Coordinates of C-alpha atoms and ligand atoms in Angstrom, one line a residue:
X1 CA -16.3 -9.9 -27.9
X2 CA -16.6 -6.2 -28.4
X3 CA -16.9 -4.2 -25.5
X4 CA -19.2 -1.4 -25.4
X5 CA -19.5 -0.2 -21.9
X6 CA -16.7 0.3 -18.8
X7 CA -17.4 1.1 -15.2
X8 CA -14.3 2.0 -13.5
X9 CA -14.6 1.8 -9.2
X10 CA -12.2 4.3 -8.0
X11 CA -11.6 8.1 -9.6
X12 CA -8.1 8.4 -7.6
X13 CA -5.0 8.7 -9.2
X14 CA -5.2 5.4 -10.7
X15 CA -8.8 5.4 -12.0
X16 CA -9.0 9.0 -13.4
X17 CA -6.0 9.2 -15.5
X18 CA -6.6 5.9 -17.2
X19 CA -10.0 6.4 -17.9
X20 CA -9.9 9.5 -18.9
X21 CA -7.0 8.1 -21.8
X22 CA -9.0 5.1 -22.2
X23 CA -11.8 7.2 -23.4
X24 CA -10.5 9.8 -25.2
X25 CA -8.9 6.9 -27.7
X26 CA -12.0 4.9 -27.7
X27 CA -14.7 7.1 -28.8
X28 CA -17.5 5.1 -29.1
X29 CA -17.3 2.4 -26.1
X30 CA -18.8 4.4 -22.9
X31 CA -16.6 4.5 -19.7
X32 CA -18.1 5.5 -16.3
X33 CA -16.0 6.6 -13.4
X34 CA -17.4 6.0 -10.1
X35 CA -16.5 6.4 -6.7
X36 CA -18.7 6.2 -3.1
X37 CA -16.2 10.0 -2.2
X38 CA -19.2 12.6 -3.7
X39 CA -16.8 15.3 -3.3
X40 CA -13.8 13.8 -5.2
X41 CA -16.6 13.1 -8.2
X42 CA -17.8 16.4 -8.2
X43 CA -14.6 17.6 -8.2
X44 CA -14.1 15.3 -12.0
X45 CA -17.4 17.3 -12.9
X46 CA -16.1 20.8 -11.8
X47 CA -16.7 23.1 -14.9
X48 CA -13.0 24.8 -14.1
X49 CA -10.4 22.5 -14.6
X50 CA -7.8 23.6 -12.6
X51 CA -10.5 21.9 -9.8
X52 CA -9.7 18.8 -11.1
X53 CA -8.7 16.7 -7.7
X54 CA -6.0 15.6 -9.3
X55 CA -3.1 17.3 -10.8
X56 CA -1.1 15.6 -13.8
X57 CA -0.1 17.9 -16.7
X58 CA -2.2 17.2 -20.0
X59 CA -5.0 15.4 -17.8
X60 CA -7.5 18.2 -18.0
X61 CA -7.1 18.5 -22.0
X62 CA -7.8 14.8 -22.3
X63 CA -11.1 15.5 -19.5
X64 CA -12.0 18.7 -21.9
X65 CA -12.2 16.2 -25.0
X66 CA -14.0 13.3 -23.7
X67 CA -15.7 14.5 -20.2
X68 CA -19.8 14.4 -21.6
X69 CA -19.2 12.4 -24.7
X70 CA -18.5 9.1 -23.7
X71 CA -16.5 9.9 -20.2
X72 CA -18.8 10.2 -16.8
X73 CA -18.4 10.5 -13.1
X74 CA -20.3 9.3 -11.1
X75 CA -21.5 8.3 -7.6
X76 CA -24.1 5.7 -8.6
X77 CA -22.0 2.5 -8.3
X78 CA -24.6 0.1 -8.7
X79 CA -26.0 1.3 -12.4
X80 CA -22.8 1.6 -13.5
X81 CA -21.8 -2.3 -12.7
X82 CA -25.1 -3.2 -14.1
X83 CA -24.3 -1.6 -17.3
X84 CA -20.7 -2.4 -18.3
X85 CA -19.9 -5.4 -20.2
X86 CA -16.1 -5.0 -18.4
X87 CA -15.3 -3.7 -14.8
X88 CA -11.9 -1.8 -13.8
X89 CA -11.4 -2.1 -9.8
X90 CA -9.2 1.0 -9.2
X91 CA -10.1 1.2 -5.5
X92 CA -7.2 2.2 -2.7
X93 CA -5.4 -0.9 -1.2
X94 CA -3.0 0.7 1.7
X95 CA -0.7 -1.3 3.7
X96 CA -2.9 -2.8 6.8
X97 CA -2.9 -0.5 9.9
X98 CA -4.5 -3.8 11.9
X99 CA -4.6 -7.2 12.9
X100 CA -2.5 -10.2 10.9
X101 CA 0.0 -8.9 8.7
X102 CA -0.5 -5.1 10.2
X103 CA 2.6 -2.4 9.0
X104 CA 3.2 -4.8 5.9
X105 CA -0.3 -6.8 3.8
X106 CA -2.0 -4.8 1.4
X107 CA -5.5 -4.3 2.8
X108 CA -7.9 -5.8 0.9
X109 CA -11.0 -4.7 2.4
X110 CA -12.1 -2.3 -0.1
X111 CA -11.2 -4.7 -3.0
X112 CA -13.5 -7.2 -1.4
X113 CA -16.4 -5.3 -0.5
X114 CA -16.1 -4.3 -4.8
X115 CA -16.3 -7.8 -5.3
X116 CA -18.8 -8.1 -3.2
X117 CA -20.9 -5.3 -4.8
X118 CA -20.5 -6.7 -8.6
X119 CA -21.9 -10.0 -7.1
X120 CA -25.0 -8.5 -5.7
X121 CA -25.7 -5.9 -8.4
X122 CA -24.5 -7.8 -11.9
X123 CA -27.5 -9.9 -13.8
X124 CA -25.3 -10.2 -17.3
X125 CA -21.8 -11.7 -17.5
X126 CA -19.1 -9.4 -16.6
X127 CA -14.5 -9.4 -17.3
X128 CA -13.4 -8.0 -14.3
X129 CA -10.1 -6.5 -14.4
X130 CA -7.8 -5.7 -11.3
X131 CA -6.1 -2.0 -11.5
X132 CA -5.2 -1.9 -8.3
X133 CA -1.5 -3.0 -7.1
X134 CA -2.2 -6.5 -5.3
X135 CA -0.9 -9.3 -3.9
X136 CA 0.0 -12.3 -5.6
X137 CA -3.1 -14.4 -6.1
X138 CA -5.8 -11.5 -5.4
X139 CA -7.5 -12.7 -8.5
X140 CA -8.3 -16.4 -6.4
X141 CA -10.2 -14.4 -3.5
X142 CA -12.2 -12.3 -5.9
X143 CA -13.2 -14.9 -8.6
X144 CA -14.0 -16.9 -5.3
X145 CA -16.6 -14.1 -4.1
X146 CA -18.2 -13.9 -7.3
X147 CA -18.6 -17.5 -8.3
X148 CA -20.2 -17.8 -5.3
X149 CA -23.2 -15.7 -6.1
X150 CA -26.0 -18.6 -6.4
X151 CA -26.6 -16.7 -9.7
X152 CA -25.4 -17.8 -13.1
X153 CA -23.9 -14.9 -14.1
X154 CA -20.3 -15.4 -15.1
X155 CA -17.1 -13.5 -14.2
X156 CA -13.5 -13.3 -16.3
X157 CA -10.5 -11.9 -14.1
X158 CA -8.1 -10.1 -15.8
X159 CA -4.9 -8.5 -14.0
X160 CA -4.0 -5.6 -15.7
X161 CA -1.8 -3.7 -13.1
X162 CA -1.1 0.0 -13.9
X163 CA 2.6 1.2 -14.6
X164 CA 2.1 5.2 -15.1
X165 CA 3.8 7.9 -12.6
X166 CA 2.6 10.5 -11.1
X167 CA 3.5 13.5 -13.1
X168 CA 3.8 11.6 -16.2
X169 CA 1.0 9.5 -16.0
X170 CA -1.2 10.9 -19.5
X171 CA 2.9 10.7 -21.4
X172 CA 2.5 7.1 -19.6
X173 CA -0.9 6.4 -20.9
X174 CA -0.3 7.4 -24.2
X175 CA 3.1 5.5 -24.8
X176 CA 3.0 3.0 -22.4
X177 CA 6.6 1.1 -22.5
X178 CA 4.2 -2.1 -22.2
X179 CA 0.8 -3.2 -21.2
X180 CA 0.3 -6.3 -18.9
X181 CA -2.7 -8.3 -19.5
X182 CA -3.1 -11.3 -17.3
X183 CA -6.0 -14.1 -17.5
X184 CA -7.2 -17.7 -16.9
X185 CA -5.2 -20.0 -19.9
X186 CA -9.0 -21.3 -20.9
X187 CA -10.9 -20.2 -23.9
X188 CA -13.2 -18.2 -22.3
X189 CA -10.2 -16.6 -20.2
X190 CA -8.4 -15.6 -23.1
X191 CA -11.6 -14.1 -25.0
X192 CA -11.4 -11.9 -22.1
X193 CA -8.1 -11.2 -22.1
X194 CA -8.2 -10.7 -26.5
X195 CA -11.2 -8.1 -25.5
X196 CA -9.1 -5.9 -23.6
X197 CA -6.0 -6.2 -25.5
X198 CA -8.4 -4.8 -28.6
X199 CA -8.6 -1.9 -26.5
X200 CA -5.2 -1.1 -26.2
X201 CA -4.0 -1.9 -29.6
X202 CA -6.0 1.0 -30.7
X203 CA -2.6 3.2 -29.5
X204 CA -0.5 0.9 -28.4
X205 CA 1.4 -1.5 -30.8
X206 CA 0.9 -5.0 -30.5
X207 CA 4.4 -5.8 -29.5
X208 CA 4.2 -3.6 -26.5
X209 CA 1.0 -6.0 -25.0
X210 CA 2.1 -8.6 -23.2
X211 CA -0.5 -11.2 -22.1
X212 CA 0.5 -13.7 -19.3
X213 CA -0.8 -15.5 -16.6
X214 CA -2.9 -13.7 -13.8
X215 CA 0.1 -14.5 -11.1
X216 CA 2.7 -13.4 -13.5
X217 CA 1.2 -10.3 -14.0
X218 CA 0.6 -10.0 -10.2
X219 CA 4.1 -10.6 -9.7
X220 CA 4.9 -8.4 -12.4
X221 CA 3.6 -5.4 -10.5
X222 CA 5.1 -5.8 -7.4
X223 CA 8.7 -6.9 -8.8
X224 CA 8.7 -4.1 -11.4
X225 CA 8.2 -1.1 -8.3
X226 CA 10.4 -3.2 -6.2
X227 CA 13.3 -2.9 -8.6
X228 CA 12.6 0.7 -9.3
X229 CA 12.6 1.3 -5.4
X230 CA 15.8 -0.8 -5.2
X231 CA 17.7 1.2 -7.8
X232 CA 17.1 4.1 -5.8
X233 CA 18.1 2.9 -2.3
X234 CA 21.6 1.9 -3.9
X235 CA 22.0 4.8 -5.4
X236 CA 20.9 6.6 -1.5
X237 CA 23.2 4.2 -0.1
X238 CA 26.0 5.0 -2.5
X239 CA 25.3 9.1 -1.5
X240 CA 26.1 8.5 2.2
X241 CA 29.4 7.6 1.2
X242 CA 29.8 10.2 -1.3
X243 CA 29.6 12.8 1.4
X244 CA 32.0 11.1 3.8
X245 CA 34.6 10.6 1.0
X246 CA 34.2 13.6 -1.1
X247 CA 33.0 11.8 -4.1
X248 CA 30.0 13.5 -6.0
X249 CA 27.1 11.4 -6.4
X250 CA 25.7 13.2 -8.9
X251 CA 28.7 12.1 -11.2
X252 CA 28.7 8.5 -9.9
X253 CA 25.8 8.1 -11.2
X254 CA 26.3 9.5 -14.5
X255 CA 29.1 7.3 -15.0
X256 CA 27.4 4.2 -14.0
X257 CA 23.9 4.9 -15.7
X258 CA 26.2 5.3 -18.9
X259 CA 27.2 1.5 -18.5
X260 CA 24.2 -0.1 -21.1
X261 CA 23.6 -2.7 -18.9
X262 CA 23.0 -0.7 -15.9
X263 CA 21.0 2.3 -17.9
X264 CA 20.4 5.6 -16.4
X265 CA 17.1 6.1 -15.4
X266 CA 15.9 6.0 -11.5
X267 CA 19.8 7.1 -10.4
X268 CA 18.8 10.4 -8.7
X269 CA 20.2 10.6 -4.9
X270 CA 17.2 12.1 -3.1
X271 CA 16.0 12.7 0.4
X272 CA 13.9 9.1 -0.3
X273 CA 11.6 8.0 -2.1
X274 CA 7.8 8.5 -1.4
X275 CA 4.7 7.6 -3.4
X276 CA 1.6 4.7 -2.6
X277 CA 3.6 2.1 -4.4
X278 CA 7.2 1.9 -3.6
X279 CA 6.9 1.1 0.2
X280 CA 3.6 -0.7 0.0
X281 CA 4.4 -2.8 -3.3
X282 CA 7.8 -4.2 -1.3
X283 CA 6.3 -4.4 2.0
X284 CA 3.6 -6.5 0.4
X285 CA 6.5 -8.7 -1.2
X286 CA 8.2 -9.0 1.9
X287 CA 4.8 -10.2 3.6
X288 CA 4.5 -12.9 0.9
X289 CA 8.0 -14.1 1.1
X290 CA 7.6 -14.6 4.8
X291 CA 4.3 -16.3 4.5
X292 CA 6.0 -18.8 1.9
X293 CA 8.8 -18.9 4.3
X294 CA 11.2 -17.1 2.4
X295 CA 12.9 -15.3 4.8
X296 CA 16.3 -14.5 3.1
X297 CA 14.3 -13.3 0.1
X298 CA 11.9 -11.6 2.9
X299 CA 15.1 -9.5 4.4
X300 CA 16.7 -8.8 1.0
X301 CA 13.9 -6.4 -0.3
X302 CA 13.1 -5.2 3.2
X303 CA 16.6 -3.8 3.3
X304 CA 15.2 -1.4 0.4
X305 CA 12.5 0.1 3.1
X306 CA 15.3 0.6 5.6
X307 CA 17.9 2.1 3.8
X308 CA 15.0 4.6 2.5
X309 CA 13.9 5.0 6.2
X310 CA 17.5 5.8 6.7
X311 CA 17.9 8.2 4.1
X312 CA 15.3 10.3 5.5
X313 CA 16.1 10.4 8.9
X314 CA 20.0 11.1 8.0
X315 CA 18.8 14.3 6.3
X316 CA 16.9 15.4 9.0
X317 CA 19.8 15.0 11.5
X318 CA 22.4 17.0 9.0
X319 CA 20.3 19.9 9.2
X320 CA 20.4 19.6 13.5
X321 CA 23.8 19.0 12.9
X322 CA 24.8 22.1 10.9
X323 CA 22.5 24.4 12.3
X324 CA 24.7 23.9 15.6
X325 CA 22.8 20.8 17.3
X326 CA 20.1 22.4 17.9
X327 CA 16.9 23.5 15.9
X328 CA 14.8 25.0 18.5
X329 CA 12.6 27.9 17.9
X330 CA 14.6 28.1 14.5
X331 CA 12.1 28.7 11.4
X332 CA 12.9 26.2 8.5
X333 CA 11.7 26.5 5.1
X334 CA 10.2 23.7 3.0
X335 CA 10.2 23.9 -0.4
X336 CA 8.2 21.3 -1.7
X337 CA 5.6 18.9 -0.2
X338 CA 4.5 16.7 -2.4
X339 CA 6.4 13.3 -3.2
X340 CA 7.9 14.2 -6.6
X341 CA 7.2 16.9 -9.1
X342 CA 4.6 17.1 -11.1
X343 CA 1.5 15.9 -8.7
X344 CA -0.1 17.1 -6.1
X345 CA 0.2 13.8 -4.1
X346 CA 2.1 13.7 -0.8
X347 CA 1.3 10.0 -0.1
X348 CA 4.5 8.8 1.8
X349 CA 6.1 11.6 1.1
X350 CA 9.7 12.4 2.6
X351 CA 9.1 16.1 3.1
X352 CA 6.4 14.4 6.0
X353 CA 8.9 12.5 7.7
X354 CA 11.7 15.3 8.0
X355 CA 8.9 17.5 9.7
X356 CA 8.2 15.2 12.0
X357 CA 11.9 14.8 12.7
X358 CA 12.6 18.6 13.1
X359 CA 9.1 19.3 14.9
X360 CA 10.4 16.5 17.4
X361 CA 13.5 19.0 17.6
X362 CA 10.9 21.6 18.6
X363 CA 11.8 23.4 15.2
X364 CA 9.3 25.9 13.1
X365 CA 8.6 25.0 9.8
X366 CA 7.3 27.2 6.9
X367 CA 6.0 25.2 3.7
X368 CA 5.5 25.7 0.0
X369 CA 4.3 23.8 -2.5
X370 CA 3.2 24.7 -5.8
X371 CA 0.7 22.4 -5.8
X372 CA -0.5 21.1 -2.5
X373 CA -2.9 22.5 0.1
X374 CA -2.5 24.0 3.3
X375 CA -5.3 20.9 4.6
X376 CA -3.3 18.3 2.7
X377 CA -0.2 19.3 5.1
X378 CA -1.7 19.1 8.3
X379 CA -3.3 15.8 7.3
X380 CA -0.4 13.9 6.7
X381 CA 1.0 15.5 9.9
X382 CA -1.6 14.9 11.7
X383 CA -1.9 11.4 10.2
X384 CA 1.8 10.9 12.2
X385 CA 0.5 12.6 15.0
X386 CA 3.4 14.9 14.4
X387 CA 4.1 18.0 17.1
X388 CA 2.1 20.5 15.2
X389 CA 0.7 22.8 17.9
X390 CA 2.3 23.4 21.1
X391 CA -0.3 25.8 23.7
X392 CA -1.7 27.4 20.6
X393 CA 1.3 28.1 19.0
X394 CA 0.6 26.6 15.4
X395 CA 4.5 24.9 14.7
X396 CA 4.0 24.6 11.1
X397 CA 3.0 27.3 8.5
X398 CA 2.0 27.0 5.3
X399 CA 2.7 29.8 2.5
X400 CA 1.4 30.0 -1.2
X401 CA 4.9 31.7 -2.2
X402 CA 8.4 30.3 -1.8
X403 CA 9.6 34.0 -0.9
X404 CA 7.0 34.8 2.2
X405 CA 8.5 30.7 3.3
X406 CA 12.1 31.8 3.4
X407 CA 11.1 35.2 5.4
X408 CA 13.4 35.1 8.4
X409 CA 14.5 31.6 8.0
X410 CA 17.8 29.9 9.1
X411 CA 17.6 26.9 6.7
X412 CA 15.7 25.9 3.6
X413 CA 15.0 22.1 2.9
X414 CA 14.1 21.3 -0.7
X415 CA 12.4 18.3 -0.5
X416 CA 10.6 18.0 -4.0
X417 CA 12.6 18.2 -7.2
X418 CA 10.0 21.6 -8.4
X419 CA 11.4 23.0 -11.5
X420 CA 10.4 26.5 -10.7
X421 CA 12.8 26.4 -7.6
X422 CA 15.6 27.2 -9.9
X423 CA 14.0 30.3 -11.5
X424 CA 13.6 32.1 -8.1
X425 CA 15.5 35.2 -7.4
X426 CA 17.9 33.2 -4.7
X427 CA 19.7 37.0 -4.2
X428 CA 16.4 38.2 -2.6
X429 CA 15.7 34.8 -0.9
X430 CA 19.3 35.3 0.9
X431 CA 18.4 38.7 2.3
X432 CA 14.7 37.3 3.9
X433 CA 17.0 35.1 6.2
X434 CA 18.9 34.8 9.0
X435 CA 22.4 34.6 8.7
X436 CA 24.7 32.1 8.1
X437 CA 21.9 31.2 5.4
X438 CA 21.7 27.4 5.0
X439 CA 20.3 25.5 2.1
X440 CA 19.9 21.4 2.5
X441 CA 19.0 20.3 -1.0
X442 CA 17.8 16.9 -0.5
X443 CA 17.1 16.5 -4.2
X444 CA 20.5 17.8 -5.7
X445 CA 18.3 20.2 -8.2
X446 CA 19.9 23.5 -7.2
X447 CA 23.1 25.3 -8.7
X448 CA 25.9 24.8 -6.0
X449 CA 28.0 27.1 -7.5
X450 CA 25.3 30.2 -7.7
X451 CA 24.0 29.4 -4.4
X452 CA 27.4 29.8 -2.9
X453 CA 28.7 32.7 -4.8
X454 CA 25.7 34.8 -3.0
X455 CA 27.0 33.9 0.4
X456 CA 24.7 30.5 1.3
X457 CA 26.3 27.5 2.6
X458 CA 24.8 24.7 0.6
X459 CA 25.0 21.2 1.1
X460 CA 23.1 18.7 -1.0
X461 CA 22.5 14.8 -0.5
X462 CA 25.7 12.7 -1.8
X463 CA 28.2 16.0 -1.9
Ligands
UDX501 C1 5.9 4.3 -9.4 C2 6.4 3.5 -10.7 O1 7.4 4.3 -11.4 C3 5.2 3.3 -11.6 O2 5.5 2.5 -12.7 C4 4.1 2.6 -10.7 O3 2.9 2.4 -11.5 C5 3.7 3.3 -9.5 O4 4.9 3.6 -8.7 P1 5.4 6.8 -8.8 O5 5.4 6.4 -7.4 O6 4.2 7.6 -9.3 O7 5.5 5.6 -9.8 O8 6.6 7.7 -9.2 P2 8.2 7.4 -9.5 O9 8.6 8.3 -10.6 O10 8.5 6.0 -9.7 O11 8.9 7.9 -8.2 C6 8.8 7.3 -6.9 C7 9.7 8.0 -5.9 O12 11.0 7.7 -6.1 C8 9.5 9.5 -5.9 O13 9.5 10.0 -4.5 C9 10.7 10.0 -6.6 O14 11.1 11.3 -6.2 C10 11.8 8.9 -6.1 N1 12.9 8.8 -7.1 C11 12.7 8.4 -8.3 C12 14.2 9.1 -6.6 O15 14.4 9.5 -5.5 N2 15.2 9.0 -7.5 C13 15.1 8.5 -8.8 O16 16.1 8.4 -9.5 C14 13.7 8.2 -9.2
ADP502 P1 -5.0 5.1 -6.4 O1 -3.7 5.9 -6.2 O2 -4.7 3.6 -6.3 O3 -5.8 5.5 -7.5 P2 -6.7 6.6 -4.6 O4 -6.8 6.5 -3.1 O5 -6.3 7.9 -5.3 O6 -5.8 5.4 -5.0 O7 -8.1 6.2 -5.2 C1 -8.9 5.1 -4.9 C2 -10.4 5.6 -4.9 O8 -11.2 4.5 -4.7 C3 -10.8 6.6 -3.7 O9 -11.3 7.8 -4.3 C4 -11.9 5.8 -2.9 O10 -13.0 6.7 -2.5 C5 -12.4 4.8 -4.0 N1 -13.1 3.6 -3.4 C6 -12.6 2.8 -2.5 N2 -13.5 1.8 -2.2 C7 -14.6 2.0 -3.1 C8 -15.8 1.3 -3.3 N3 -16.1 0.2 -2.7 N4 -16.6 1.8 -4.3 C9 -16.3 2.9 -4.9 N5 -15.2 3.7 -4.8 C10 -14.3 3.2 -3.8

């Protein structure tokens, strides 16, 4: 089976990227983006592409290739499910806010009502695929919905769970270190799942495509981010020792990483982790665990949440701490918003959580970002119902340079790991702020010795 057209439900971070890759290798099969948010679609159609409303470095050369010539976006989800022979859902599934399984299930709602929407538009046959991070046995309710149709139109599900980053995700895209293709083990199954695999192994090598079962794959997804996540809760873990016993973490984990069996990758200390995946993929395996009555299993991977939850909340009390016990009326610069480098996603972020903890102190904050919005910040504040405001006083500020968000501070946070912080004339920073001149570097990226040499008193996570 040779397929010739792909609708993709969902432009987000997900859906765009992979597209976008998908259809600047394949040429001649015709892949159509669309998404029910007008403005996030317009933005894919902006004619400037820094408006792209995403940011991912090399995304907007792959868009400038392919955008017009067999890439669209679009709003009109119904023509686009008519016309594709395969169907990506890449739609949002956050952790519930409600009802059964609230604080820890994925919702499914808007997976469902895209099942839903295939079944009423599709008249030909149709492989649905499953981008979307979800629960273990997903695949059941949707194949359920659309063999229920009372029309004879048949469905394939394929799981085909996404494993790019944020930041990296068109590096991702283009060398995957594997592709996951899950199906039905029945001849029509696997002619699904040999039609998307032909897609990949036009740039990926065969060895790297793994085809399973759909609940392996499922599983896959959630395990894989869960043992990411873990990695760097231990290593959080290990940094709250570090400080008390005058170990460097930094060199802990070099040491370790260097062990072949442990490898060095996802060892960084940090402030926590952040991102749409990492809590909700492990929440989601918690929920399962306790729905199969697994509770020992359930309480081992929720310890990973916790000890991030702690990790946050530690370095929001070290700053009260230093700064004398008390951060009142004290202004306090953010550097970096979003939830890693590299994106302009804030999703989880821990820069969030550490405002809310130091606007609970009654502290002023002044942001930066390179890369997120002044809107985007008050959102996610908002979204915690965070102390913002206090009789028209606005409590947090947000600057589009890193030098007018140290003016007359008495600590900087560095809560993303931004390569250009270390290019910055620190010298000039110094003499912006009050004095002493703190710096809390919750992601271990700035040089101690510099820092320190100019009169701050630094203190990073896990030294
Ligand atoms: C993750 C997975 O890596 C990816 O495979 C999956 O598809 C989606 O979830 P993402 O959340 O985009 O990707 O970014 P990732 O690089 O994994 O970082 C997640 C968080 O962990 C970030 O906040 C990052 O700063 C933090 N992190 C990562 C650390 O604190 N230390 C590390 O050593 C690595
Ligand atoms: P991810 O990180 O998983 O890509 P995002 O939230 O960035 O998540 O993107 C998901 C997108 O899916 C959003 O732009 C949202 O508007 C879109 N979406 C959700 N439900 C539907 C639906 N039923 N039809 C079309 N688009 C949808």
């Amino acid at each position: 089976m040779k397929i010739q057209n792909i609708c993709c439900i969902g432009a987000g971070y997900v859906g765009g990227p992979t597209m976008s890759v998908i259809a600047q290798k394949c040429p001649d099969i015709k892949i159509t983006v669309v998404d029910v948010n007008a403005s996030r679609i317009a933005a894919w159609n902006s004619d400037d592409l820094n408006q792209l409303p995403i940011y991912e470095p090399g995304l907007s050369e792959v868009i400038r290739e392919a955008r017009g010539r067999n890439l669209f976006f679009s709003t009109d989800v119904d023509l686009a499910i008519e016309q594709a022979d395969m169907i990506f859902i890449s739609v949002n599934t956050p952790t519930k806010t409600y009802g059964l399984g609230k604080g820890m299930a994925s919702d499914l709602k808007y997976i469902e009502l895209c099942a839903r929407q295939i079944a009423r538009v599709a008249t030909t046959d149709k492989i649905v695929v499953e981008k979307s991070t979800l629960p273990v046995r997903t695949a059941t309710a949707i194949k359920n919905i659309l063999d229920n149709t009372g029309n004879p139109v048949q469905f394939q599900i394929l799981s085909n769970p996404e494993f790019l980053a944020e930041g990296t995700a068109v590096m991702d895209l283009f060398n995957p270190d594997r592709v996951l293709i899950g199906g039905e083990e029945t001849a029509k199954g696997l002619e699904a799942v040999q039609a998307l695999v032909d897609i990949y192994s036009r740039w990926v090598p065969k060895e790297k495509i793994l085809t399973t079962n759909v609940w392996s794959s499922e599983l896959s997804k959630l395990t894989a981010n869960a043992f990411l996540a873990q990695r760097v809760s231990s290593i959080n873990a290990i940094s709250e020792l570090c400080e008390q016993t005058g170990a460097n973490v930094t060199e802990v984990a070099k040491a370790i990483g260097m062990d072949s069996r442990i490898g060095s990758e996802f060892l960084k200390a940090s402030v926590g982790f952040g991102g749409s995946c990492f809590q909700k993929d492990i929440l989601n395996l918690v929920y399962i665990a306790k729905t199969y009555g697994l509770h020992q299993v359930a309480d081992y991977w929720e310890q990973v949440i916790l000890m991030n939850n702690h990790q946050r909340e530690r370095f929001a009390h070290r700053i009260v701490k230093t700064l004398y016990n008390t951060v009142s009326d004290k202004k306090i610069a953010f550097l970096g918003w979003a939830f890693k480098k590299d994106t302009n996603d804030t999703r989880e972020s821990a820069a969030i959580y550490v405002a809310d903890y130091l606007l609970n102190e009654q502290a002023l904050i002044q942001v930066y970002d390179p890369k997120v919005t002044a809107q985007q910040v008050y959102t996610d504040l908002n979204y915690l119902n965070s102390r913002t405001e206090v009789e028209n006083e606005v409590l947090v500020k947000v600057h589009t340079s890193a030098y007018q968000a140290c003016e007359d501070v008495h600590a900087i946070a560095i809560l993303t790991e931004w390569e250009e912080f270390n290019t910055y004339d620190w010298e000039l920073i110094y003499q912006k702020m009050q004095k002493p001149a703190f710096v809390f570097d919750g992601r271990n990226v700035l040089n101690k010795e510099l820092l320190e040499k100019i009169g701050f008193t630094y203190s990073a996570i896990g030294r």
